[in-house]
Coordinates of C-alpha atoms and ligand atoms in Angstrom, one line a residue:
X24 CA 0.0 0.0 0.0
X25 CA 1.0 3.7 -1.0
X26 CA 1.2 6.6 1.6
X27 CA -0.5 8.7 -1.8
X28 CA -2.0 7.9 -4.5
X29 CA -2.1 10.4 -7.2
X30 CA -4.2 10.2 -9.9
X31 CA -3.3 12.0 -13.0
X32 CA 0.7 13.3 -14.2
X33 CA 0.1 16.4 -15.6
X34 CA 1.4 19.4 -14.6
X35 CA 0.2 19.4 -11.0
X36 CA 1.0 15.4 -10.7
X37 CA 4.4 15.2 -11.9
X38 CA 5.3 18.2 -9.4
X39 CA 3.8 16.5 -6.1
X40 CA 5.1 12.8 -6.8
X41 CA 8.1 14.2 -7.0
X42 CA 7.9 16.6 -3.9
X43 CA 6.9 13.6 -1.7
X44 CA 8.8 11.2 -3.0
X45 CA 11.4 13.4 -1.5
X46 CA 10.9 11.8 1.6
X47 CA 12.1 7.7 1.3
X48 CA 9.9 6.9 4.3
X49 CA 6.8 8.0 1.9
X50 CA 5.8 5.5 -0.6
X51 CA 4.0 7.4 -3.8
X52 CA 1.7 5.9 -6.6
X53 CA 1.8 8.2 -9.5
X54 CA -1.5 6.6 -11.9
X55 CA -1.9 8.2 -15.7
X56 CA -3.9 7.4 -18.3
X57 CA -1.7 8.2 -21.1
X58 CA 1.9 6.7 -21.6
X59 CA 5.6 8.2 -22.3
X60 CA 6.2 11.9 -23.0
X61 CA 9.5 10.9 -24.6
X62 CA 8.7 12.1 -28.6
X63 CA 10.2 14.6 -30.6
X64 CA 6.9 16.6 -30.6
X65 CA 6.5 16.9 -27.0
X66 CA 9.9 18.0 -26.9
X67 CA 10.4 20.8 -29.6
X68 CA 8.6 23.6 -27.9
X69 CA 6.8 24.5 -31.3
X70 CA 5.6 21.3 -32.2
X71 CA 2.8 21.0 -29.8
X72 CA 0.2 21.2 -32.9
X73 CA 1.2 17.8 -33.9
X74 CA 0.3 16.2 -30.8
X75 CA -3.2 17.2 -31.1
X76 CA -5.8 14.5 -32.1
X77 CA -3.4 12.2 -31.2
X78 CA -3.0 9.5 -28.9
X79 CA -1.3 12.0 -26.4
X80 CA -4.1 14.2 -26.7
X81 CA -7.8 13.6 -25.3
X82 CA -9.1 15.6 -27.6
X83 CA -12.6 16.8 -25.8
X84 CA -15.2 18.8 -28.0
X85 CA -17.6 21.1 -26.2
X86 CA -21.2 21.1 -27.1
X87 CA -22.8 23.4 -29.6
X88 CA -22.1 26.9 -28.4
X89 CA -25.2 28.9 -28.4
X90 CA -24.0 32.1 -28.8
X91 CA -20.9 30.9 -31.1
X92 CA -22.3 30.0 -34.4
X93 CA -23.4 26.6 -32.4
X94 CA -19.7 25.7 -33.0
X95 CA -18.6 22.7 -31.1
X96 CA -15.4 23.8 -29.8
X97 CA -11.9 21.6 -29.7
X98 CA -10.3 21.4 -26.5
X99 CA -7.0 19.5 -26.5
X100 CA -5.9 18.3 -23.3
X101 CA -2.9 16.1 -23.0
X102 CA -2.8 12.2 -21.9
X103 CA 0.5 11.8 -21.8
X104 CA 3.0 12.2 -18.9
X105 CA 3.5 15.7 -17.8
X106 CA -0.2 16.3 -18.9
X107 CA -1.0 19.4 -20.7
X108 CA 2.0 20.7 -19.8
X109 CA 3.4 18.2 -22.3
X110 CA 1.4 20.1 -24.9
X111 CA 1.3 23.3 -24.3
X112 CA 2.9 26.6 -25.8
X113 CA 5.0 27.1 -22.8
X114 CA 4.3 30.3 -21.8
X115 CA 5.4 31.2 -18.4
X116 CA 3.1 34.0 -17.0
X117 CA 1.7 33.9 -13.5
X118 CA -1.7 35.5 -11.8
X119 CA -2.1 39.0 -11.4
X120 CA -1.4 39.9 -6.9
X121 CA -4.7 40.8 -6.3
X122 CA -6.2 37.7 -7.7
X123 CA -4.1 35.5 -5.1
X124 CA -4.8 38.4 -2.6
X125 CA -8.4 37.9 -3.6
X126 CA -8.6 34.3 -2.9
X127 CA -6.9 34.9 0.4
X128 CA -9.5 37.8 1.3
X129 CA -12.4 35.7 0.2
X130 CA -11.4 33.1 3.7
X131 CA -8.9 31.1 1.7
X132 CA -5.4 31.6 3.9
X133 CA -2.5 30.9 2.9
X134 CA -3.1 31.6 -1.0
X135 CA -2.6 35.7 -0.9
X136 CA 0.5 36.8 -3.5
X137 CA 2.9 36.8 -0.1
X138 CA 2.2 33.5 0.9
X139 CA 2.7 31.8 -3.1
X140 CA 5.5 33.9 -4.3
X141 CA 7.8 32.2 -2.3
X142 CA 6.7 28.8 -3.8
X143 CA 7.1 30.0 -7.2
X144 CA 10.6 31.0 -6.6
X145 CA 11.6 27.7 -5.0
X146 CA 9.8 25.6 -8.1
X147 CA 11.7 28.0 -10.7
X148 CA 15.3 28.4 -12.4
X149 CA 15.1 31.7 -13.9
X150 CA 17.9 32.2 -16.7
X151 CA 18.4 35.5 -15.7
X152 CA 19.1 34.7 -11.9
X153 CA 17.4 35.9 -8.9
X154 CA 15.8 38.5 -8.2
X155 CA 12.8 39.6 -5.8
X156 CA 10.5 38.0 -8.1
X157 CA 12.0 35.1 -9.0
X158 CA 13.8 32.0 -7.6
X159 CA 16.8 30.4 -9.7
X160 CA 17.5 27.2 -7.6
X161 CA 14.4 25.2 -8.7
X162 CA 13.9 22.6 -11.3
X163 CA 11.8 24.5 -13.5
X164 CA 13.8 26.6 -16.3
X165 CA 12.3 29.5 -17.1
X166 CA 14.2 31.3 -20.1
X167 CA 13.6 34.2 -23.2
X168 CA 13.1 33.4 -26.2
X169 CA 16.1 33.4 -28.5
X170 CA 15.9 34.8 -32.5
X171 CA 12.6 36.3 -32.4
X172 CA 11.1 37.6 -35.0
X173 CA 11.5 41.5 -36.0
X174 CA 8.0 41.4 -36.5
X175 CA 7.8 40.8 -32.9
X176 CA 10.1 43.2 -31.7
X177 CA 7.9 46.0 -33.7
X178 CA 4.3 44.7 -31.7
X179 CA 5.5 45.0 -28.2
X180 CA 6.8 48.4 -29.2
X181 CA 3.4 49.4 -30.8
X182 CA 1.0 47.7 -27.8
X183 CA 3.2 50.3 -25.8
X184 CA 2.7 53.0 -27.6
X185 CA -0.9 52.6 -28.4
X186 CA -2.2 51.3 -24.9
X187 CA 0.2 53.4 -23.3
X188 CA 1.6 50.6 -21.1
X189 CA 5.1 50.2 -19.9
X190 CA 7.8 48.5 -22.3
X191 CA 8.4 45.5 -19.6
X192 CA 11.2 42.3 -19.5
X193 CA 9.0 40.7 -17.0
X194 CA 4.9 40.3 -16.5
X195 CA 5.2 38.1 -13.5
X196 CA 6.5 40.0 -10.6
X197 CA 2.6 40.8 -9.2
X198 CA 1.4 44.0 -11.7
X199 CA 1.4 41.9 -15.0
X200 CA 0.6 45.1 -16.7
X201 CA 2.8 46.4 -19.5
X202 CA 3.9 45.3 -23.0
X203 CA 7.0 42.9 -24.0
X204 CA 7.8 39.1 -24.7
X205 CA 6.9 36.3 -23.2
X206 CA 9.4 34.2 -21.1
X207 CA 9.4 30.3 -21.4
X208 CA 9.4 27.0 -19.5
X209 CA 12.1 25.8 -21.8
X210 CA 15.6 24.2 -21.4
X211 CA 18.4 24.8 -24.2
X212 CA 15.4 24.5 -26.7
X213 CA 14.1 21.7 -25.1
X214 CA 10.0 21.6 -23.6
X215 CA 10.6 21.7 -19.8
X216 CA 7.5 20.7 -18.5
X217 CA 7.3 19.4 -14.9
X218 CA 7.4 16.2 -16.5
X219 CA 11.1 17.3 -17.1
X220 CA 11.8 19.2 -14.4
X221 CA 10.3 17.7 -11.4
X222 CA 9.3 13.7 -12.5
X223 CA 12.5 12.7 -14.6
X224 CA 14.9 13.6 -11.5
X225 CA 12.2 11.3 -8.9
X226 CA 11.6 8.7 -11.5
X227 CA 14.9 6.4 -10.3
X228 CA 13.9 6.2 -6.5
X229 CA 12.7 3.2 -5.2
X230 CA 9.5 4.4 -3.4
X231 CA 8.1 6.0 -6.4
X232 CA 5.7 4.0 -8.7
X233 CA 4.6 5.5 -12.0
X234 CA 1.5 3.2 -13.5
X235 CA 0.9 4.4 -17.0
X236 CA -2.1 3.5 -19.6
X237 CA -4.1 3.4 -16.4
X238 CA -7.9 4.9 -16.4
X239 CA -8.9 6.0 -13.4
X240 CA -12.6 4.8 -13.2
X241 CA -13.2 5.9 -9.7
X242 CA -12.6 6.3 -6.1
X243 CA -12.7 3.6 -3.5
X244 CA -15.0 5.0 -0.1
X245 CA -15.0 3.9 2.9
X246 CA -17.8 5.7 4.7
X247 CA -16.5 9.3 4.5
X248 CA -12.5 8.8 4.0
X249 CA -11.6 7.9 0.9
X250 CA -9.0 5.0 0.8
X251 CA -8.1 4.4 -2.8
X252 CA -8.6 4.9 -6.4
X253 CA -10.2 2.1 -9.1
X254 CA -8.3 1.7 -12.7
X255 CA -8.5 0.2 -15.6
X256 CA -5.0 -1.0 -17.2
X257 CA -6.1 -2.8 -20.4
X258 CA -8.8 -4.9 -19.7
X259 CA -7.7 -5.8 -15.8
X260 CA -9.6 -3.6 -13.0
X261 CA -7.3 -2.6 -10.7
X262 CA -7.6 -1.4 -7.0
X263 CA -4.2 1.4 -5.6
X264 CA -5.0 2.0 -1.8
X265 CA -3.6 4.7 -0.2
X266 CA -3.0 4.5 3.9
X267 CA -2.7 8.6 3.7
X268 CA -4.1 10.7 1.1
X269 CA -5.7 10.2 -2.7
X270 CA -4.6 13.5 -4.3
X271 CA -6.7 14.3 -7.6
X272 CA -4.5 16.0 -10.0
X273 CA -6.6 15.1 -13.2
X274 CA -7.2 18.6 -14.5
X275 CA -10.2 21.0 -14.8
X276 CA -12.2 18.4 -16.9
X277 CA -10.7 14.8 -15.2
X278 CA -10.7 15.7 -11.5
X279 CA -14.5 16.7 -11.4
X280 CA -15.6 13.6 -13.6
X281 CA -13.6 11.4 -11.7
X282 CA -15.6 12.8 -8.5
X283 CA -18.9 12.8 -10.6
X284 CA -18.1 8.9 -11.4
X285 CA -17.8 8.1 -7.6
X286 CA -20.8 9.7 -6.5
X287 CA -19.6 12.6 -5.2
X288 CA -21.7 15.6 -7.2
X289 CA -24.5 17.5 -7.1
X290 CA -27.1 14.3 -6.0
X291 CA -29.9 15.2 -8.9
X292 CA -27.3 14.9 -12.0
X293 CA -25.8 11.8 -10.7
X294 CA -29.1 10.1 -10.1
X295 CA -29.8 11.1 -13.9
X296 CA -26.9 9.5 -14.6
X297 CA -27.6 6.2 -12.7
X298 CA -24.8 6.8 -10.2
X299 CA -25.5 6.1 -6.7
X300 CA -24.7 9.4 -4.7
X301 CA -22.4 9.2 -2.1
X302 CA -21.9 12.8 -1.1
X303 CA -23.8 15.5 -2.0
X304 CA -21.6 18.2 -3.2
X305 CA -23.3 20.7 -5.9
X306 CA -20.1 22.8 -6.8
X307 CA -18.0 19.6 -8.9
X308 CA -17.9 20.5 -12.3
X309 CA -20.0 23.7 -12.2
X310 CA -18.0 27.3 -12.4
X311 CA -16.2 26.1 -15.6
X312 CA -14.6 29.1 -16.9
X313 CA -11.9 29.6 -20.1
X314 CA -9.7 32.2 -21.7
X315 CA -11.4 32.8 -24.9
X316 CA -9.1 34.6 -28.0
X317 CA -9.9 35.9 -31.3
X318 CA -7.3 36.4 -34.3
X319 CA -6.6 39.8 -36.1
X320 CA -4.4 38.5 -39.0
X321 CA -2.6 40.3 -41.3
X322 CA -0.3 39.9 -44.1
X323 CA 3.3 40.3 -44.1
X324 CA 4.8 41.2 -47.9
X325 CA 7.8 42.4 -46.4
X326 CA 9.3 39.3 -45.7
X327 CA 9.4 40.4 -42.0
X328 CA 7.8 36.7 -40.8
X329 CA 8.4 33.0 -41.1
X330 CA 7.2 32.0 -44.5
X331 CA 4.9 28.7 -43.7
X332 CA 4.9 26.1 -47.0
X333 CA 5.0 22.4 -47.1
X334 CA 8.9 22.7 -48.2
X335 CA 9.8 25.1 -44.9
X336 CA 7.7 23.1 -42.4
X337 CA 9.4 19.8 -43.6
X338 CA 13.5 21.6 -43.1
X339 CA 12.1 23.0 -39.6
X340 CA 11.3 20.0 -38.5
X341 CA 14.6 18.3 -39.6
X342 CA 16.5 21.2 -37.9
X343 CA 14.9 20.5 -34.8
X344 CA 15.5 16.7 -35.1
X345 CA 19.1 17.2 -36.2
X346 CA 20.3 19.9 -34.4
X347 CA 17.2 21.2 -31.8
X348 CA 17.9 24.4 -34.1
X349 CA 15.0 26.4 -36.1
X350 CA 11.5 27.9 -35.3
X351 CA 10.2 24.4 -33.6
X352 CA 12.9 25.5 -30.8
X353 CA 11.1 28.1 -29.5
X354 CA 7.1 28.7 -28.8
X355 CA 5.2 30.0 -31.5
X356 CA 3.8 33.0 -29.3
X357 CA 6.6 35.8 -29.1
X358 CA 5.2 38.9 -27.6
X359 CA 2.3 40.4 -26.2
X360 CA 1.2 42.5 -22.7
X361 CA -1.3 43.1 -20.4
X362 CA -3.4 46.6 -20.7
X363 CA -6.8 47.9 -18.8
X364 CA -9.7 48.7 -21.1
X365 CA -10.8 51.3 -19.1
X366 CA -10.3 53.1 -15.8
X367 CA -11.1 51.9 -11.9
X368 CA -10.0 48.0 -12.7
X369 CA -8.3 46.2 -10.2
X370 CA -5.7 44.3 -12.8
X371 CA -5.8 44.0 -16.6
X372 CA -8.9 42.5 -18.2
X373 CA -7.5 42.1 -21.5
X374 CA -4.1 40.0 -22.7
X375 CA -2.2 40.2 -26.0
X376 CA -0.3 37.4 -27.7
X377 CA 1.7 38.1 -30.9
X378 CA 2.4 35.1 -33.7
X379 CA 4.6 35.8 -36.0
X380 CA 3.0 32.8 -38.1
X381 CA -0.1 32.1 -39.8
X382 CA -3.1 30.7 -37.7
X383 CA -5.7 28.3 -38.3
X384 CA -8.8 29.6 -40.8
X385 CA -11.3 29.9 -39.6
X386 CA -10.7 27.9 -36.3
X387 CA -9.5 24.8 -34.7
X388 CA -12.6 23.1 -34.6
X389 CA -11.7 20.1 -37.0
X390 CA -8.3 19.6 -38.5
X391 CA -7.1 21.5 -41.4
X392 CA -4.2 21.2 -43.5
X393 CA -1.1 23.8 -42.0
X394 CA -2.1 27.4 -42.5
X395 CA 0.3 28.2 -45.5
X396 CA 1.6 31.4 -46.2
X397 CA 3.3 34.8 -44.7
X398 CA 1.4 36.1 -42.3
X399 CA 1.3 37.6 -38.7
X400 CA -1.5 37.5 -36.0
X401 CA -2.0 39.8 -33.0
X402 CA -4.6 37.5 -30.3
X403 CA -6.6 39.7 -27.9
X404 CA -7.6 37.4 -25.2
X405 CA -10.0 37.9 -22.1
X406 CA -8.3 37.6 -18.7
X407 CA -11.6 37.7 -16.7
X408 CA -14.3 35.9 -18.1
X409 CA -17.9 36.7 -16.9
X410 CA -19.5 33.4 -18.6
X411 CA -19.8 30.1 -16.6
X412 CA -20.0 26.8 -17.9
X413 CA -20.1 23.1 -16.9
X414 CA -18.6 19.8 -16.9
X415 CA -21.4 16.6 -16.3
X416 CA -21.4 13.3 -17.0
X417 CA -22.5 12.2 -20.0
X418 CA -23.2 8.8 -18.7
X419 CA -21.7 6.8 -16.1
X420 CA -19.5 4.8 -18.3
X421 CA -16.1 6.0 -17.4
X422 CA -14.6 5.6 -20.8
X423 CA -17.3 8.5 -22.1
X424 CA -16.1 12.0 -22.2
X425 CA -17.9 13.8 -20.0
X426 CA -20.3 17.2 -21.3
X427 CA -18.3 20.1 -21.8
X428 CA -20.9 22.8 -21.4
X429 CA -18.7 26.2 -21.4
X430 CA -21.8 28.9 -22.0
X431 CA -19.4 31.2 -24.6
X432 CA -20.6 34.4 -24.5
X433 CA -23.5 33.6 -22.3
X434 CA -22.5 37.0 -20.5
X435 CA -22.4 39.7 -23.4
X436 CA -19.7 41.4 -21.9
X437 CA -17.1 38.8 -22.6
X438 CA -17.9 39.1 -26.9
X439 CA -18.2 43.0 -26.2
X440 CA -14.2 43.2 -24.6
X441 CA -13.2 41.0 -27.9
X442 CA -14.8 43.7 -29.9
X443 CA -12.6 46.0 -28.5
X444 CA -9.5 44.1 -28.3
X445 CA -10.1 43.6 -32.0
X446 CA -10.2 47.4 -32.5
X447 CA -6.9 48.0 -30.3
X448 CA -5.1 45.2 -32.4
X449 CA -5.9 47.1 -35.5
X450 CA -4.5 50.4 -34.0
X451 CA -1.6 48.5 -32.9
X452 CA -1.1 47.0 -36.6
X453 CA -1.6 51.0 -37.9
X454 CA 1.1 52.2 -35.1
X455 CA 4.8 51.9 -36.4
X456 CA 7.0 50.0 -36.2
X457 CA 4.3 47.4 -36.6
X458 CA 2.7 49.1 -39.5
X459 CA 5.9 48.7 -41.7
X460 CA 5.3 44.7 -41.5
X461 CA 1.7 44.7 -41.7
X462 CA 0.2 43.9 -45.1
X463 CA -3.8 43.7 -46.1
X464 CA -6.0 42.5 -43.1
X465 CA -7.3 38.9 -43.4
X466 CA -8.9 38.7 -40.3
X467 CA -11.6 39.8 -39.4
X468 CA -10.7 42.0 -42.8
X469 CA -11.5 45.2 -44.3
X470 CA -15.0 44.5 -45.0
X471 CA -15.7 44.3 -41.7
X472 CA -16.6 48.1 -40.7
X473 CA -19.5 47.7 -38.1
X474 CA -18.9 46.1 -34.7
X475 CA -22.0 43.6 -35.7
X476 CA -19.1 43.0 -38.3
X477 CA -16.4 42.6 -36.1
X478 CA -18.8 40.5 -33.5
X479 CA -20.0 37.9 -37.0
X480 CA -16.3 37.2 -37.2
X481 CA -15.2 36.9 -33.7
X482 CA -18.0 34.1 -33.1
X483 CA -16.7 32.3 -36.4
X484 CA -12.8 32.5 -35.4
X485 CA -12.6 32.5 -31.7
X486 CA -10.7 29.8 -30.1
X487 CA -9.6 28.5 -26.4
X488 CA -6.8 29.7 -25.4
X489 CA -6.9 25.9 -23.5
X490 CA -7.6 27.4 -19.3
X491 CA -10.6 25.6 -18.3
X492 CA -10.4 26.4 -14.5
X493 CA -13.3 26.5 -11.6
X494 CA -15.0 22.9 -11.9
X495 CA -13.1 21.8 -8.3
X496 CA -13.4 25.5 -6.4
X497 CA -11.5 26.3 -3.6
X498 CA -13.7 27.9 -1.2
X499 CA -15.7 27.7 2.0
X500 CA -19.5 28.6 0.6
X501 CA -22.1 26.3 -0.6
X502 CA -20.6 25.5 -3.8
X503 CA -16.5 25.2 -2.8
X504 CA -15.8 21.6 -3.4
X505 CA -12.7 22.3 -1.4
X506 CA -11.5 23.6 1.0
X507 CA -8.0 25.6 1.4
X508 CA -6.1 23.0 2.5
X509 CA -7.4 21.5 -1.1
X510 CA -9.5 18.5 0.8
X511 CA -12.7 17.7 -0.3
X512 CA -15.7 19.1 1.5
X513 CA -17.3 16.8 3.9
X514 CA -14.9 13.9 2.8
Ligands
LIG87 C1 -2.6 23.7 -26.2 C2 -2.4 24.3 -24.8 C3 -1.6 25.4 -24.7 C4 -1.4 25.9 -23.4 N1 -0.5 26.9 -23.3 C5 -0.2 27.3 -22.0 C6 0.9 28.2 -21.8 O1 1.6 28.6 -22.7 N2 1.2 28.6 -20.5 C7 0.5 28.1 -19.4 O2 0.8 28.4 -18.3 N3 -0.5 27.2 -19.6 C8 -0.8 26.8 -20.9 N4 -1.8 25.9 -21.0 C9 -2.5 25.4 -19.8 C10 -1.7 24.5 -19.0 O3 -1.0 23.5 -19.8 C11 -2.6 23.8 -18.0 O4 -3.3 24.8 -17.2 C12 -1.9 22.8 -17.0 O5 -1.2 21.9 -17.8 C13 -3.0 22.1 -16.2 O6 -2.3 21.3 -15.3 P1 -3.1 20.1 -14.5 O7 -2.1 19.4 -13.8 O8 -4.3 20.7 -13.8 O9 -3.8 19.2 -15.7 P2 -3.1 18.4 -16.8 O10 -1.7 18.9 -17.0 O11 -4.0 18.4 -18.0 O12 -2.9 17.0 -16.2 C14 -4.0 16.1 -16.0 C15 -3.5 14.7 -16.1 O13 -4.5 13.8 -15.6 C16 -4.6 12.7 -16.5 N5 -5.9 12.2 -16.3 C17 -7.1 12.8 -16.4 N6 -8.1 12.0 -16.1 C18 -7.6 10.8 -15.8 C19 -8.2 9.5 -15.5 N7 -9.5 9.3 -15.4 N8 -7.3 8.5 -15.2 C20 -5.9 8.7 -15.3 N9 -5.4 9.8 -15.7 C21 -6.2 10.9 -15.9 C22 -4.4 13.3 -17.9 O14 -4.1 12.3 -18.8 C23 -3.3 14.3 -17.6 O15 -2.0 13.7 -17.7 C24 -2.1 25.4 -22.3 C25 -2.9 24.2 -22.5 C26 -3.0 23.7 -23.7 C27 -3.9 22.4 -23.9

């Protein structure tokens, strides 16, 4: 028998099997549904694309989207170890302070910006050495981008000028606020996901046990403790018991079906679903929220960007195999910042990325061939959601994806901030030195005039920018599902 039994080696996984493990008097059962992480596409920091739809990915698909064209929406989430983490642009950017300070305010101690910075600092090797933001004796390398496009140098000058924000080298040290380029979880051009940085290191000791290709089907109860975790590891049912603590670590979609499978949901929807309710908890899998972002596209004559064709994709991707070299060495997303749409906010409500690359047309709802061609794209991107969503079961067959029910747009406002990040995108593209690379407008393009325009072409191209959060709240009302020492309410 384990002391823990984690389910799940993402991002959160990886990082505490390997912080237990620490301990050789603690015996740790790391369980994950997908399998090795050890492929040149999880590596290459810009080769995530590739791993979607595949077996590494669990490719969900929300329902229709009311007030999105009724677009079913892709959601790649990775089953792989190191989780979506292993496919995942790499972008290292922390909360705003008053968001932590929020939770902390809001009867959650322990979570305010004072009490996590010094956690982030001990996970993290910045590049650039310590400082009072930033730790550079942990496992994780954080790291700027090398060789990055001039196209990209030009935006975070123009967001600057145009939103008035500070030119900044760093959006993590509490007051994200301010225009530059992004720094990455990345070692000498290799993806440094915790998988790397935290599970590889703990993989070797004797009381760790990684079980891979394992499907957690459910939890084992014994009145109101919890005492193990059910799997399924090809067609054998398999029982992990844990003599101290099962720590769920399956994500914002796996954690709350895994609770939803074992009974432990609000008691009408699992009845619905034929599951016998074992703890009455209405908050798992409701408060669903996502970063939603939209593309202004332009093209580049100049020559300014990374021409994409069949012939340049295929010599990337030898450089990277060869020589780690080329544009799959570094994340596709360069630049971008942080601003405030208008006065009185508390933090930014509205994020930038810059691609100096093509991006999908219209969307990434299905799978298209690459998006060919010379082309940049600015991505506004909300920060603060207003609409809420849900995940449910589908049915209690634990092989079935579960509903993803994210309510786009459901609140107005959310479509409304797009609008007008897609009308600050198109004064940053007018500003110099962006203007110089900036070619005819694809997207939404010049035909589009009217904001009912800009809105038609917002619900036909916007994407995920892949943060489903909220479905396991932290919390101490009616609808936390945990509590701030992250155990589950009532359990
Ligand atoms: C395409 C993409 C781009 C992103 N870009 C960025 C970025 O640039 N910067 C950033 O900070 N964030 C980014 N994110 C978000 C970030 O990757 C996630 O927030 C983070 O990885 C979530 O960590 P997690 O541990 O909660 O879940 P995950 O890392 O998703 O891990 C969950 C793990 O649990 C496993 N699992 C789930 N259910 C079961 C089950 N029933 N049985 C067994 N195993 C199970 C899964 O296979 C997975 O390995 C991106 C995400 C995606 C998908």
């Amino acid at each position: 028998m384990s002391d823990y039994v984690i389910v799940g080696a993402g991002s959160a996984g990886c990082t505490l099997a390997a912080r237990l493990s620490e301990d050789p008097a603690c015996k740790v059962t790391l369980i994950e549904a997908g399998g090795s992480e050890k492929t040149m596409n999880v590596r290459g920091p810009g080769l995530y694309f590739a791993l979607w739809r595949t077996a590494r990915d669990w490719a969900f698909t929300t329902e229709p989207q009311e007030h999105v064209d009724g677009r079913r929406m892709f959601w790649p989430r990775g089953k792989v170890i190191g989780g979506s983490g292993s496919l995942n642009a790499s972008l290292y950017v922390r909360g705003h302070r008053s968001d932590s300070d929020g939770w902390r305010d809001a009867g959650t101690p322990g979570w305010g910006w004072d009490d996590v910075l010094p956690l982030f600092k001990r996970s993290q090797k910045q590049r650039r050495g310590a400082s009072a933001a930033h730790g550079a004796a942990g496992p994780l390398d954080v790291d700027d981008q090398q060789g990055l496009a001039p196209a990209s140098l030009a935006f975070a000058e123009a967001l600057a000028a145009v939103c008035k924000v500070p030119a900044v080298t760093c959006f993590n040290g509490g007051d994200s606020t301010g225009a530059g380029h992004y720094q990455v979880t990345v070692r000498d051009r290799v993806r440094c996901s915790t998988a790397l940085a935290f599970l590889e290191p703990a993989r070797a000791r004797p009381n760790l046990t990684v079980v891979t290709g394992a499907l957690v089907t459910g939890l084992v109860l014994d009145g109101t403790r919890v005492t193990g975790v059910r799997y399924r590891a090809g067609k054998k049912d398999e029982i992990a018991r844990a003599e101290r603590e099962v720590i769920l670590c399956g994500g914002a979609i796996g954690s709350p079906h895994i609770l939803l499978l074992s009974g432990i949901g609000p008691a009408a929807q699992l009845r619905a679903a034929d599951v016998k309710v074992a703890h009455d908890l209405p908050g798992v899998g409701q408060n669903l929220q996502d970063h939603l972002l939209t593309t202004v596209t332009y093209d580049t004559p100049g020559g300014s960007t990374l021409a994409l064709t069949r012939i340049s994709l295929m010599a990337s991707l030898l450089r990277y195999a060869v020589a780690k070299g080329g544009p799959f060495a570094r994340s596709p997303v360069e630049a971008g910042g942080f601003v405030h749409t208008r006065a009185g906010l508390r933090a930014p409500d509205l994020q930038f990325h810059f691609v100096p690359w093509p991006t999908d047309d219209p969307n990434t709802d299905e799978k298209h061939p690459p998006p060919y061609g010379r082309r940049l794209s600015i991505l506004p991107s909300l920060i603060y959601p207003e609409s809420r969503g849900e995940i449910r079961l589908r049915s209690n067959d634990p092989a079935a994806a579960p509903v993803i029910e994210p309510r786009y747009f459901s609140e107005s406002a959310d479509l409304e901030l797009l609008v007008t990040g897609v009308k600050l995108s198109r004064e940053i593209a007018a500003a110099e030195p962006l203007a110089r690379h900036c070619g005819a407008e694809v997207r939404p393009g010049p035909a589009a005039t009217t904001d009912d325009a800009i809105r038609a072409s917002i619900r036909r191209h916007v994407n995920t920018i892949f943060h489903p959060v909220g479905t396991c709240a932290m919390g101490t009302g009616a609808d936390a599902v945990v509590d701030p020492e992250l155990r589950v309410r009532g359990l």
